CSV table of C-alpha atoms and ligand atoms in Angstrom, one decimal:
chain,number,residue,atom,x,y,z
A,344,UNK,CA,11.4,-17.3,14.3
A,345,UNK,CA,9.8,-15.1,16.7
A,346,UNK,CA,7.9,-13.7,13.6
A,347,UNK,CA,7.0,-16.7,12.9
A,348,UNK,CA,5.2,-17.5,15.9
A,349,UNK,CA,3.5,-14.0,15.9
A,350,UNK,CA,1.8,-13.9,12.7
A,351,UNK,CA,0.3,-17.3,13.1
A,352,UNK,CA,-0.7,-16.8,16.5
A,353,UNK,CA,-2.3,-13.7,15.2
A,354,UNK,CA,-4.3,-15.6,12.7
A,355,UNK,CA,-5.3,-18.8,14.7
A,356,UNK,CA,-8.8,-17.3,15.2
A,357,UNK,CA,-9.9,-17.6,11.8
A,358,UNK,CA,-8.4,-20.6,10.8
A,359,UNK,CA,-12.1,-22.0,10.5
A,360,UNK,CA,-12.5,-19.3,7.9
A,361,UNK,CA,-9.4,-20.0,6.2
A,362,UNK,CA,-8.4,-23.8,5.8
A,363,UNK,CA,-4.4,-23.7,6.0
A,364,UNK,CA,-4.6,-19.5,5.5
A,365,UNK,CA,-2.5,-19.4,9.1
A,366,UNK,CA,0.1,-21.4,8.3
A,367,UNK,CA,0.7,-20.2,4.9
A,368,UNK,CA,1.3,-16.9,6.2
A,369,UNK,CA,3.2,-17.5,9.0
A,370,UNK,CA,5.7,-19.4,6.5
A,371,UNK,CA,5.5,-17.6,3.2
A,372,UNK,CA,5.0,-13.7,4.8
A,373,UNK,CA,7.7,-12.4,7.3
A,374,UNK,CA,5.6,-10.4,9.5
A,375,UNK,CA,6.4,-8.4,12.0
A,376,UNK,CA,8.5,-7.0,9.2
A,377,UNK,CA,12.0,-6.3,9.7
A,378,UNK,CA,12.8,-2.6,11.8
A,379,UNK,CA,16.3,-1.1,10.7
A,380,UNK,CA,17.7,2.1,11.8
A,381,UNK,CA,19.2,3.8,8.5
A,382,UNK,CA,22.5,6.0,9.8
A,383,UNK,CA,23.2,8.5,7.6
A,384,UNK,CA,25.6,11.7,8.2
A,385,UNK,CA,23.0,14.5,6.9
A,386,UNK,CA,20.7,12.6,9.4
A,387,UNK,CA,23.2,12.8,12.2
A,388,UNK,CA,24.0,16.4,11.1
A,389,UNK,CA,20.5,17.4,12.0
A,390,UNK,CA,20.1,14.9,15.4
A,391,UNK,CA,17.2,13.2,14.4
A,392,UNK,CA,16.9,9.4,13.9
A,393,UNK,CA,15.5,7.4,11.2
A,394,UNK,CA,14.0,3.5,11.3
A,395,UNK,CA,13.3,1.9,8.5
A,396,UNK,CA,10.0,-0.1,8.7
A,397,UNK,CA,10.7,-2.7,6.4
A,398,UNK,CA,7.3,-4.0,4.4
A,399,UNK,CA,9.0,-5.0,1.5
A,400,UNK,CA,10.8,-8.0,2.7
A,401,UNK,CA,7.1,-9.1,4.0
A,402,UNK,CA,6.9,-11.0,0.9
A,403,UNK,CA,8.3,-11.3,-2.6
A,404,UNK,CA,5.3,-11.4,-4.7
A,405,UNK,CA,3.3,-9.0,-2.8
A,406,UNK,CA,4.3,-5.5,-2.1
A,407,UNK,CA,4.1,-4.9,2.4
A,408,UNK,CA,1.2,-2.6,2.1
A,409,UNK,CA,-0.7,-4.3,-0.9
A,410,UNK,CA,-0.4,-7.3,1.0
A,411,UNK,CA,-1.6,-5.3,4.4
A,412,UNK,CA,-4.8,-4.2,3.0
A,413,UNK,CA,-6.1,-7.5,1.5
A,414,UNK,CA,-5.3,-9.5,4.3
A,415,UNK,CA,-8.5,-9.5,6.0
A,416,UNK,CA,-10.5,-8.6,2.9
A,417,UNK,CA,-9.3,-12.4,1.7
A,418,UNK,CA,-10.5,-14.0,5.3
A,419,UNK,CA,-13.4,-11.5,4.8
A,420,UNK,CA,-14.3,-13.3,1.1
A,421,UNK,CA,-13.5,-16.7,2.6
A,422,UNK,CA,-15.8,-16.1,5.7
A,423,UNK,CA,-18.7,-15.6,3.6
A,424,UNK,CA,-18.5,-18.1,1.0
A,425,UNK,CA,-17.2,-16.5,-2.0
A,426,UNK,CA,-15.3,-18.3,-4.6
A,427,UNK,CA,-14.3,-14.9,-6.6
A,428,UNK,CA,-12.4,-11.5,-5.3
A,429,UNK,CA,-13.3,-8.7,-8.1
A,430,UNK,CA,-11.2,-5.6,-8.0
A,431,UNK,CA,-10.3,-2.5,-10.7
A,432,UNK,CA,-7.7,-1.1,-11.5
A,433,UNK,CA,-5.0,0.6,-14.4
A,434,UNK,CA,-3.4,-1.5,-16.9
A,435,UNK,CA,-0.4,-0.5,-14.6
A,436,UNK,CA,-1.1,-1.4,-11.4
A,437,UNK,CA,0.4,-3.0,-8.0
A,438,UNK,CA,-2.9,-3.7,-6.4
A,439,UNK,CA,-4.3,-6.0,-9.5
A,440,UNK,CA,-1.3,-8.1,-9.9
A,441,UNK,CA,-0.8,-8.2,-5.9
A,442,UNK,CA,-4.6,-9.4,-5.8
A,443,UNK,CA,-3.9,-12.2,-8.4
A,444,UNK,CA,-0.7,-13.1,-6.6
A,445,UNK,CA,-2.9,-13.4,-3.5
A,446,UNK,CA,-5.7,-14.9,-5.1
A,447,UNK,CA,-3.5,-17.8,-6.6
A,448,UNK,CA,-1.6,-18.3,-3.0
A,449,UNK,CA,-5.0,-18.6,-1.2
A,450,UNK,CA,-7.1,-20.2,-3.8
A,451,UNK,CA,-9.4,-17.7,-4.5
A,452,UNK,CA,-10.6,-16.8,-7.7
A,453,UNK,CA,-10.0,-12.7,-8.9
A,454,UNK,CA,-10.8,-10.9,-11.3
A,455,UNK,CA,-9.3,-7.7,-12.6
A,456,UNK,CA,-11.3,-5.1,-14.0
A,457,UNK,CA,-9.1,-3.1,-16.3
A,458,UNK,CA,-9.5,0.6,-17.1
A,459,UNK,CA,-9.8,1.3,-20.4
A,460,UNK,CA,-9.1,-0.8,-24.2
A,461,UNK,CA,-7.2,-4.1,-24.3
A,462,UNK,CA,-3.7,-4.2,-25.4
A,463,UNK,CA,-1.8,-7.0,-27.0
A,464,UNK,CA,0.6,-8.3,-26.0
A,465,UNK,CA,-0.5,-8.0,-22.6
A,466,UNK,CA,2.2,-6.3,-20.5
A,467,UNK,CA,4.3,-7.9,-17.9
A,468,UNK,CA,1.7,-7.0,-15.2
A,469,UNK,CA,-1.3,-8.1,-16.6
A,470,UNK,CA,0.7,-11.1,-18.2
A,471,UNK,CA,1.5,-11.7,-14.8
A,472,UNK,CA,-2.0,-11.3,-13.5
A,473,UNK,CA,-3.1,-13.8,-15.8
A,474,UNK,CA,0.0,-16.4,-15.4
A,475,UNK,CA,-1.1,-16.4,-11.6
A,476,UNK,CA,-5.5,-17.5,-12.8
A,477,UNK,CA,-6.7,-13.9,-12.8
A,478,UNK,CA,-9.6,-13.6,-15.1
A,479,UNK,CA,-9.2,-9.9,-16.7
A,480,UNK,CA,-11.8,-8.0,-18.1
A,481,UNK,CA,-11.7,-4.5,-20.0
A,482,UNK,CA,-14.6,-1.5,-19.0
A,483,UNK,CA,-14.0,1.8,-21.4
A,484,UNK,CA,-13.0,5.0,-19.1
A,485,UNK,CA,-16.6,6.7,-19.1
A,486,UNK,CA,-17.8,3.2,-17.3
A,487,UNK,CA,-15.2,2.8,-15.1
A,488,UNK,CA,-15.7,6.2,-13.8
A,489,UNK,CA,-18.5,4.9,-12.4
A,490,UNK,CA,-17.0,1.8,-11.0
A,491,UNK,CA,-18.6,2.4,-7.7
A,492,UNK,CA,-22.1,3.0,-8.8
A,493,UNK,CA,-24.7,0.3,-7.9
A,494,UNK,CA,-25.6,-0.2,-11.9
A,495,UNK,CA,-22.4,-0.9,-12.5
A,496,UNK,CA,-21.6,-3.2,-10.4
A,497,UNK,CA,-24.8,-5.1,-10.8
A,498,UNK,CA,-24.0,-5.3,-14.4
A,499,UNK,CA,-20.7,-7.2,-13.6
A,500,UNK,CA,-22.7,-9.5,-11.2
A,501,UNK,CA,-24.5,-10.7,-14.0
A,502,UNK,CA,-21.6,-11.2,-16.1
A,503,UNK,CA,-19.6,-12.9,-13.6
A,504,UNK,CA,-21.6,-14.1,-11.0
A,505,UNK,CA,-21.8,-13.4,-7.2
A,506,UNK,CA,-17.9,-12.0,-5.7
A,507,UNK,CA,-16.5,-10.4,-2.8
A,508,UNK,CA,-15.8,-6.3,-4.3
A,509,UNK,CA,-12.6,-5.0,-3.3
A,510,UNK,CA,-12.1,-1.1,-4.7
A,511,UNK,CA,-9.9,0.5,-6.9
A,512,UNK,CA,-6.5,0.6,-5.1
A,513,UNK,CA,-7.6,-2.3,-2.5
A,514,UNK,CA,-8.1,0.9,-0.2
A,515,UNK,CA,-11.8,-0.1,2.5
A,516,UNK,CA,-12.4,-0.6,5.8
A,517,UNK,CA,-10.5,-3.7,6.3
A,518,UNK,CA,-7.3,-2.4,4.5
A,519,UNK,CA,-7.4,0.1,7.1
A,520,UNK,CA,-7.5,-2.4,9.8
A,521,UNK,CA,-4.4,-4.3,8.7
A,522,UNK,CA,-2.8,-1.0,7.7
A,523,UNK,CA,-3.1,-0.1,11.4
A,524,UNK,CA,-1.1,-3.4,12.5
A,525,UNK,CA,1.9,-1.3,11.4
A,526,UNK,CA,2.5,1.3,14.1
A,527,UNK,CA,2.4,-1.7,17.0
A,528,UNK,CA,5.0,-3.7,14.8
A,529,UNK,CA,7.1,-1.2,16.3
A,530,UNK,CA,8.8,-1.5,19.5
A,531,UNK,CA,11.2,1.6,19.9
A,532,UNK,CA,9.8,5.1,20.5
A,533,UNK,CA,9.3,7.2,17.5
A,534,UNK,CA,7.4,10.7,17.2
A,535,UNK,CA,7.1,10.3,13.1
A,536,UNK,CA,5.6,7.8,10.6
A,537,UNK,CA,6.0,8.6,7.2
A,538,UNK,CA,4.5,6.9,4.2
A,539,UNK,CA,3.9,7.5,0.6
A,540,UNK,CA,0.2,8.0,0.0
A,541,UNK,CA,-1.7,6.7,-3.6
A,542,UNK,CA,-5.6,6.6,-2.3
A,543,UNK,CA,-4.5,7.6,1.2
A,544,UNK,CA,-5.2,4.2,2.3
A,545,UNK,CA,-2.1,2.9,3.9
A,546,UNK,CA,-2.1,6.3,5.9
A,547,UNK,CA,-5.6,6.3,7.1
A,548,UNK,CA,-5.2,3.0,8.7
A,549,UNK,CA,-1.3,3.7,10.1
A,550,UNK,CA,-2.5,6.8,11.8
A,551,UNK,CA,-5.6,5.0,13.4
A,552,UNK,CA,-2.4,2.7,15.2
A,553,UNK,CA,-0.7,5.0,16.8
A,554,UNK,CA,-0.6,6.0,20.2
A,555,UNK,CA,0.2,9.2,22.5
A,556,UNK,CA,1.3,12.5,20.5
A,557,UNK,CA,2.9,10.5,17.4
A,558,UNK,CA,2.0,11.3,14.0
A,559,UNK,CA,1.3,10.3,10.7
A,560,UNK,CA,3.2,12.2,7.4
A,561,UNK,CA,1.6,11.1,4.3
A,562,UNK,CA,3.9,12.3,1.3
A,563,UNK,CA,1.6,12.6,-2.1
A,564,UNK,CA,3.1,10.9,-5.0
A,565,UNK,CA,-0.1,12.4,-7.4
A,566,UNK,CA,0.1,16.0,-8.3
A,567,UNK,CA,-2.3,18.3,-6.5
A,568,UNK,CA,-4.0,15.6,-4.8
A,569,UNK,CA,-5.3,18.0,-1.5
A,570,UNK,CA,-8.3,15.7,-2.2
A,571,UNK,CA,-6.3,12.8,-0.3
A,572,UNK,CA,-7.1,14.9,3.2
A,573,UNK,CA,-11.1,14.5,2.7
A,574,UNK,CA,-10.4,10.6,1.1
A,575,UNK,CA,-8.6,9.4,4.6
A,576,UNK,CA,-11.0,11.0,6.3
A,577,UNK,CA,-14.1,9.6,4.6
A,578,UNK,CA,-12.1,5.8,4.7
A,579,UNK,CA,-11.5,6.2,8.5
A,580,UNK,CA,-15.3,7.4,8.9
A,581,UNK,CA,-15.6,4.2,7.1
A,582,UNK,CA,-14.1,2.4,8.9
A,583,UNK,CA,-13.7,3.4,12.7
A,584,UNK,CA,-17.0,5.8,12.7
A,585,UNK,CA,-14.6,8.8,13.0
A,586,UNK,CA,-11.3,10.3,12.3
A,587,UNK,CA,-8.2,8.9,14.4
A,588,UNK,CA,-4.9,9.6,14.9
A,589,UNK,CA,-3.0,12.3,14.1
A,590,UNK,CA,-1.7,12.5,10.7
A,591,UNK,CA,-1.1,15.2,7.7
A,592,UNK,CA,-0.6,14.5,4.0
A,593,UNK,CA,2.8,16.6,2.5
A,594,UNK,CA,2.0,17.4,-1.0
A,595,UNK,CA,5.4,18.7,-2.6
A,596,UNK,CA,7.3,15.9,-3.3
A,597,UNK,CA,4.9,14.7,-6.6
A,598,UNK,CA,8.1,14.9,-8.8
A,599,UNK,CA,5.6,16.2,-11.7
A,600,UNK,CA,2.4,13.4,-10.5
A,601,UNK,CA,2.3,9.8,-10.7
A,602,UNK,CA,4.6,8.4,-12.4
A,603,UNK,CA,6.7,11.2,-13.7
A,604,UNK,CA,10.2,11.6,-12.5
A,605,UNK,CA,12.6,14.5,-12.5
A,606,UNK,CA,16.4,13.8,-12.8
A,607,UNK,CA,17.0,15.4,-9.3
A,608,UNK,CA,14.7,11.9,-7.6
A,609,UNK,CA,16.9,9.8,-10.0
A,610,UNK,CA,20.0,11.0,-8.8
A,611,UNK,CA,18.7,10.9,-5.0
A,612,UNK,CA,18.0,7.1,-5.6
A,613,UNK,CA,21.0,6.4,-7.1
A,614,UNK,CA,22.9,8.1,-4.3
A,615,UNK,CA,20.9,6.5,-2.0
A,616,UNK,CA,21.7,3.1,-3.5
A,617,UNK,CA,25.5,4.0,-3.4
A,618,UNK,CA,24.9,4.7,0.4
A,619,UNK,CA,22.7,2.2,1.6
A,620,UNK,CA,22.6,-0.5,-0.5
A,621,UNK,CA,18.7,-0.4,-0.9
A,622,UNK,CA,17.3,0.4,-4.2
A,623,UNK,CA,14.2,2.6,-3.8
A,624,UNK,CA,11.0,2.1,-5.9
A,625,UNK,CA,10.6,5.5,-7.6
A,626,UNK,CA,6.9,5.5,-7.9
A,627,UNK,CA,6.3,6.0,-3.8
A,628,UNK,CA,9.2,5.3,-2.0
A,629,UNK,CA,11.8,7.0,-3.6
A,630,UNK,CA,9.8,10.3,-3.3
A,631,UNK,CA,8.7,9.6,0.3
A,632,UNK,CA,12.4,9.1,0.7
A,633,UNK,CA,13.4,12.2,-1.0
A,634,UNK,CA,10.6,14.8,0.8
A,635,UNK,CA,12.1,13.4,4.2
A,636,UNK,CA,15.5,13.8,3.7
A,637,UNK,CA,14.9,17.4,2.7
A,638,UNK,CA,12.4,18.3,5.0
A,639,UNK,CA,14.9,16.7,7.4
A,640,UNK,CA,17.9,19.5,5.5
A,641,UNK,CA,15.2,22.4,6.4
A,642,UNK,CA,15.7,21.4,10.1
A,643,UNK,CA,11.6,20.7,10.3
A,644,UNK,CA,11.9,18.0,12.6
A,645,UNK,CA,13.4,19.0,16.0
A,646,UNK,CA,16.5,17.6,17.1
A,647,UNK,CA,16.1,14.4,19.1
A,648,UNK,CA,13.1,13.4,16.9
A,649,UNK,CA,13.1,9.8,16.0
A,650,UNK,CA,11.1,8.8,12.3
A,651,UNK,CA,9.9,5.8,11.0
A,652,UNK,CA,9.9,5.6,7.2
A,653,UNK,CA,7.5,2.6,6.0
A,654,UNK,CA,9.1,1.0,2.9
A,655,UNK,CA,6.0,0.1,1.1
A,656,UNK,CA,7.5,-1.7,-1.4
A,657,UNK,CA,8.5,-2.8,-4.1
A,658,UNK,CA,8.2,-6.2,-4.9
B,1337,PLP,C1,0.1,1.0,-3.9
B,1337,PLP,C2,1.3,1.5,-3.2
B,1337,PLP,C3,1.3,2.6,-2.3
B,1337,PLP,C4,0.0,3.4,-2.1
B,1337,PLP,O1,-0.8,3.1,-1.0
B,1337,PLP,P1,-2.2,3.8,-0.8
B,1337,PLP,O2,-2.8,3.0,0.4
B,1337,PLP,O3,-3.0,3.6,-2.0
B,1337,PLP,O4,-2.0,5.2,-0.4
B,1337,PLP,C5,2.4,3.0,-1.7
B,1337,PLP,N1,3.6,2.3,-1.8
B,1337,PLP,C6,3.7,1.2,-2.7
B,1337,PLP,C7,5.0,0.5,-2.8
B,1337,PLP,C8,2.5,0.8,-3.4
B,1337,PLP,O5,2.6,-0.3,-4.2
């Protein structure tokens, strides 16, 4: 209940902006999300702790850190008027059905703007994106590479009308902000906050929470993506006028890029499962999982060293 009391507390101020938003979140969204420390013998082996951070069980519809970033970027479309929330994104992807889970809880109108040809049937995503009043829409690959450009976007102003824009990936300044509510969630000491890292997003606003000397990992789940380091800091320019925090982005735990696999991650989830109990989503966490036990193995945290692992997700 004490969670309870927190989150709407936390959103009384905009109340005015957002008829009935507060209590809706404080009784559908469990937030401050659950903290669980994970004992584990290779963990104890090494001396080093590990707390689970628990954004999954923030809500059953909406992955924790999809969720966290379009918090205030709902208030944001509500505060000025708009009726619509437009986004982009793959034919696979967590962000557009999170936005059209959102959208239909808040009663705001989305629409997803979908890389590439349509497909029937629609798959279970985009089925679901529709079941929950999102309005899809389908831009060939050479357009959408130009999602962000002005001419673009004016063109789908007037097709659709005025909206609030949310990027690719739901990854702006205000995801940042309620990315950053993580770290303070947190009320034991830790020296280590790990999270997977898709557009960088999630990262850029955990590292601007911290406090002291603790740090930020950010384990890649796209292969070769060293651009991530120049995207969170160009988001937190964005969004704070400068970098903050300290953080770095691990980039060997890709498992082949996004969304490959190699049977060495299946059989760490598996084992993992057998152990804990707690079925890890293979696209992020699994892999975030993975690099920390082994990095953990290669004794590169210090002994004594206390790590929070964000579980993202899944749904
Ligand atoms: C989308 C997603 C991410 C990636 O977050 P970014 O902010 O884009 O880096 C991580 N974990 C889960 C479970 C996700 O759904």
């Amino acid at each position: 209940m004490a969670g309870h009391a927190h989150s709407v507390a936390m959103m009384s101020g905009d109340t005015t902006e957002w008829p009935d938003g507060a209590e809706k979140i404080g009784s559908l969204f469990r937030l401050p999300s659950p903290v669980e420390e994970l004992v584990d013998s290779r963990l104890q082996a090494r001396g080093v702790r590990l707390l689970l951070k628990r954004d999954d069980l923030i809500n059953p519809d909406i992955p924790g850190n999809k969720w966290r970033k379009l918090k205030y970027n709902m208030q944001a479309a509500r505060r000025y008027g708009h009726k619509r929330l437009l986004t982009f994104g793959g034919a696979y992807s967590n962000h557009i059905r999170a936005t059209a889970a959102a959208g239909f809880l808040f009663g705001l109108q989305t629409i997803g703007i979908i890389r590439g040809e349509k497909r029937l049937p629609l798959n279970p995503v985009l089925a679901y994106a529709v079941e929950h009043g999102m309005i899809l829409d389908y831009m060939d690959r050479q357009t959408y590479r130009r999602k962000r450009e002005r001419e673009v976007i004016e063109a789908l102003r007037d097709r659709f009308g005025d909206f609030y824009l949310v990027p690719e990936g739901g990854s702006n300044e205000l995801a940042l902000r309620g990315c950053a509510e993580i770290p303070g969630e947190i009320t034991e000491d830790f020296n280590f906050i790990c999270c997977p890292c898709g557009t960088g997003g999630t990262l850029a606003g955990i590292a601007a929470g911290l406090r002291g000397d603790q740090e930020a990992i950010g384990f890649a789940v796209l292969k070769g993506a060293d651009w991530l380091n120049d995207d969170v800091l160009r988001l937190q320019e964005g969004a704070y006028g400068g970098p903050r925090g300290r953080w770095r982005i691990n980039l060997d735990y890709h498992f082949g890029g996004y969304a490959k696999t190699k049977p060495e991650l299946w059989s760490f989830i598996k084992d993992f499962e057998e152990r804990h109990g707690l079925c890890l989503d293979w696209l992020y966490v699994g892999k975030m999982m993975y690099g920390i036990f082994d990095l953990v193995e290669r004794r590169m945290f210090e002994p004594g060293a206390t790590i929070v692992a964000v579980i993202t997700g899944p749904i």
